[in-house]
């Protein structure tokens, strides 16, 4: 078979040694992509996550529609996905209610070198979430470059470069800076809800590296993101029904909504990679801080009416009201504030032990420990009043009772500790093929709920040498716990359950990757990836999704399972342009503790 390897050599004056290794067994069960082709996929949000459903197994867009960049993987929700940028974990805002409010997510497409994505069964070195992991790496520039792009939906620009410090070839400074601006006002003006939309989203971020000497490298990453959404609603009219019976709901509004989300993140890393011809070693020290200030304010009164309208074709009164069914007033009010601060220190390392006469056997040991501090301040003042025919609902003769009232003040301070260890064993035998076995464990403890867990994970990849086809087989499984963050603990009434335990799952994934070529005059490479999976779930926290807002129950009260099949075929179906075809089948079942689920057998259904 033919194997294509693309790489860039480092400048000769840098003094760095370039070692290129390509294993027969590839990808460790993760989809790996470069950004050259992915940047051409159109997106209304301008966010990188919007293109994930096009390339990743079992991934679909969220319920927020084309204005949302949220994604779910194999039956999970948005909060069940890990995202890393240059080994730093990335967080998302907590108070978002709709895709209209979503600003710019952390990953900047102009800065990305490549990415890896796993839809389940990932290694122990990654964190603790139920569904997926997205691992993004920014570029390390080697020359001066830049870009500028503009459209009616926003603009972006970036600059990058590299400079040798002094006469020492091992001292080099690189910089990568990007800025973005986005506005959805032209898209929002076409919605059924008419009004004045003023969405303004902007961010600036940078990634810097400095080679101190031959063995040590210092890195820094920073991001500041601001999202302001202003909305003054005016009117809305929605019709629904059939040809002979149709209803129209119309409303006029007073008031406005102003939402402000400001987030900042900074991190530094110190990497030690000594020059060793055999048994290479690396150690990386990391420290980062994330801070978010989210304000949600609105005070809106809507006068609505529900009427029966004329639907007769050719009628002079077509579309006009025939009868008023009901009218009323809805008043919504919120003054919500959430301040979130996360600080962490981490150390990770790796050591490759090579054995055998030709290094045909290797052990790659990886380990890491992490300590994290969390400070959360939450202030909720949220209520709704309904009035129908001059009667407040629910109605009493003495008082005005509001339908939904949430007034809480929550302050939480906690510490998390986690660690992992894994060994990746690879053996190559001529005539038989290559076998890679990866096994590891993750450990974690959280001071707030006093929960400790110890989770094993394993993967087996096998590439037969005697087969005529270029096929790699994969089997993976393990325990995947998701410790609660603030949003899972807060119930719809605003009460925080600090005893909430981790949501738990057990993954079993079996897959196959087949690389082949087709074509008479010119051989075109293709890749078929298929995976069948089963996820057993318990201690789940049930939730409702409204647009992109997730409202949890705050209790471990559900169990279930998810099973399915994912397939992806990619290649140059059109010469010069790589394309993808994704097909997925999924079945999910959930049982809620204390809720009696009705069963109907075949005899009852026929009767």
Short mmCIF file of N, CA, C and O in Angstrom, two decimals, residues 7 46 82 140 179 187 196 261 310 335 405-406 421 427 497 545 550 567 587:
data_model
loop_
_atom_site.label_atom_id
_atom_site.label_comp_id
_atom_site.label_asym_id
_atom_site.label_seq_id
_atom_site.Cartn_x
_atom_site.Cartn_y
_atom_site.Cartn_z
N UNK A 7 4.78 17.00 5.65
CA UNK A 7 5.44 17.60 6.80
C UNK A 7 6.22 18.82 6.33
O UNK A 7 6.54 18.98 5.16
N UNK A 46 -19.74 31.44 12.26
CA UNK A 46 -18.34 31.83 12.26
C UNK A 46 -17.50 31.06 13.25
O UNK A 46 -16.31 31.33 13.40
N UNK A 82 -15.61 17.50 26.09
CA UNK A 82 -14.35 18.12 26.49
C UNK A 82 -13.75 18.88 25.31
O UNK A 82 -13.79 18.40 24.17
N UNK A 140 2.72 26.71 15.50
CA UNK A 140 3.97 27.33 15.96
C UNK A 140 4.64 27.90 14.72
O UNK A 140 5.27 27.18 13.95
N UNK A 179 -7.72 38.28 16.03
CA UNK A 179 -8.85 39.07 16.53
C UNK A 179 -10.04 38.82 15.62
O UNK A 179 -9.89 38.66 14.40
N UNK A 187 -29.06 38.51 10.01
CA UNK A 187 -29.79 37.24 10.07
C UNK A 187 -30.99 37.35 10.99
O UNK A 187 -32.07 36.82 10.70
N UNK A 196 -35.65 45.38 17.22
CA UNK A 196 -34.32 45.93 17.01
C UNK A 196 -33.29 45.02 17.66
O UNK A 196 -33.22 44.89 18.89
N UNK A 261 -21.85 39.04 28.32
CA UNK A 261 -21.00 37.92 28.72
C UNK A 261 -19.54 38.30 28.46
O UNK A 261 -19.16 38.56 27.31
N UNK A 310 -59.46 33.28 8.59
CA UNK A 310 -60.06 32.77 7.36
C UNK A 310 -58.99 32.15 6.47
O UNK A 310 -57.93 32.75 6.22
N UNK A 335 -32.97 39.71 36.47
CA UNK A 335 -31.73 40.40 36.81
C UNK A 335 -30.79 39.35 37.38
O UNK A 335 -30.65 39.16 38.58
N UNK A 405 -41.16 32.11 40.07
CA UNK A 405 -40.33 33.04 40.83
C UNK A 405 -39.07 32.31 41.31
O UNK A 405 -39.18 31.26 41.95
N UNK A 406 -37.91 32.84 40.94
CA UNK A 406 -36.64 32.29 41.43
C UNK A 406 -35.82 33.44 41.98
O UNK A 406 -35.45 34.36 41.24
N UNK A 421 -2.68 7.80 34.73
CA UNK A 421 -1.48 7.07 34.31
C UNK A 421 -1.90 6.10 33.23
O UNK A 421 -2.93 5.41 33.37
N UNK A 427 3.80 -3.25 19.42
CA UNK A 427 4.70 -4.30 18.96
C UNK A 427 4.46 -4.52 17.47
O UNK A 427 3.32 -4.59 17.01
N UNK A 497 -27.70 21.61 44.85
CA UNK A 497 -27.48 20.34 45.54
C UNK A 497 -25.98 20.05 45.56
O UNK A 497 -25.42 19.56 44.58
N UNK A 545 -34.19 20.88 27.55
CA UNK A 545 -33.47 21.78 26.65
C UNK A 545 -34.47 22.72 26.00
O UNK A 545 -35.44 22.28 25.38
N UNK A 550 -29.94 24.60 28.97
CA UNK A 550 -30.16 23.31 29.61
C UNK A 550 -30.52 23.56 31.07
O UNK A 550 -29.78 24.22 31.79
N UNK A 567 -20.90 5.61 10.60
CA UNK A 567 -20.04 5.34 9.44
C UNK A 567 -19.69 6.65 8.76
O UNK A 567 -20.52 7.57 8.68
N UNK A 587 -30.03 4.52 19.11
CA UNK A 587 -31.18 4.16 19.95
C UNK A 587 -30.83 4.50 21.39
O UNK A 587 -29.77 4.11 21.89
#
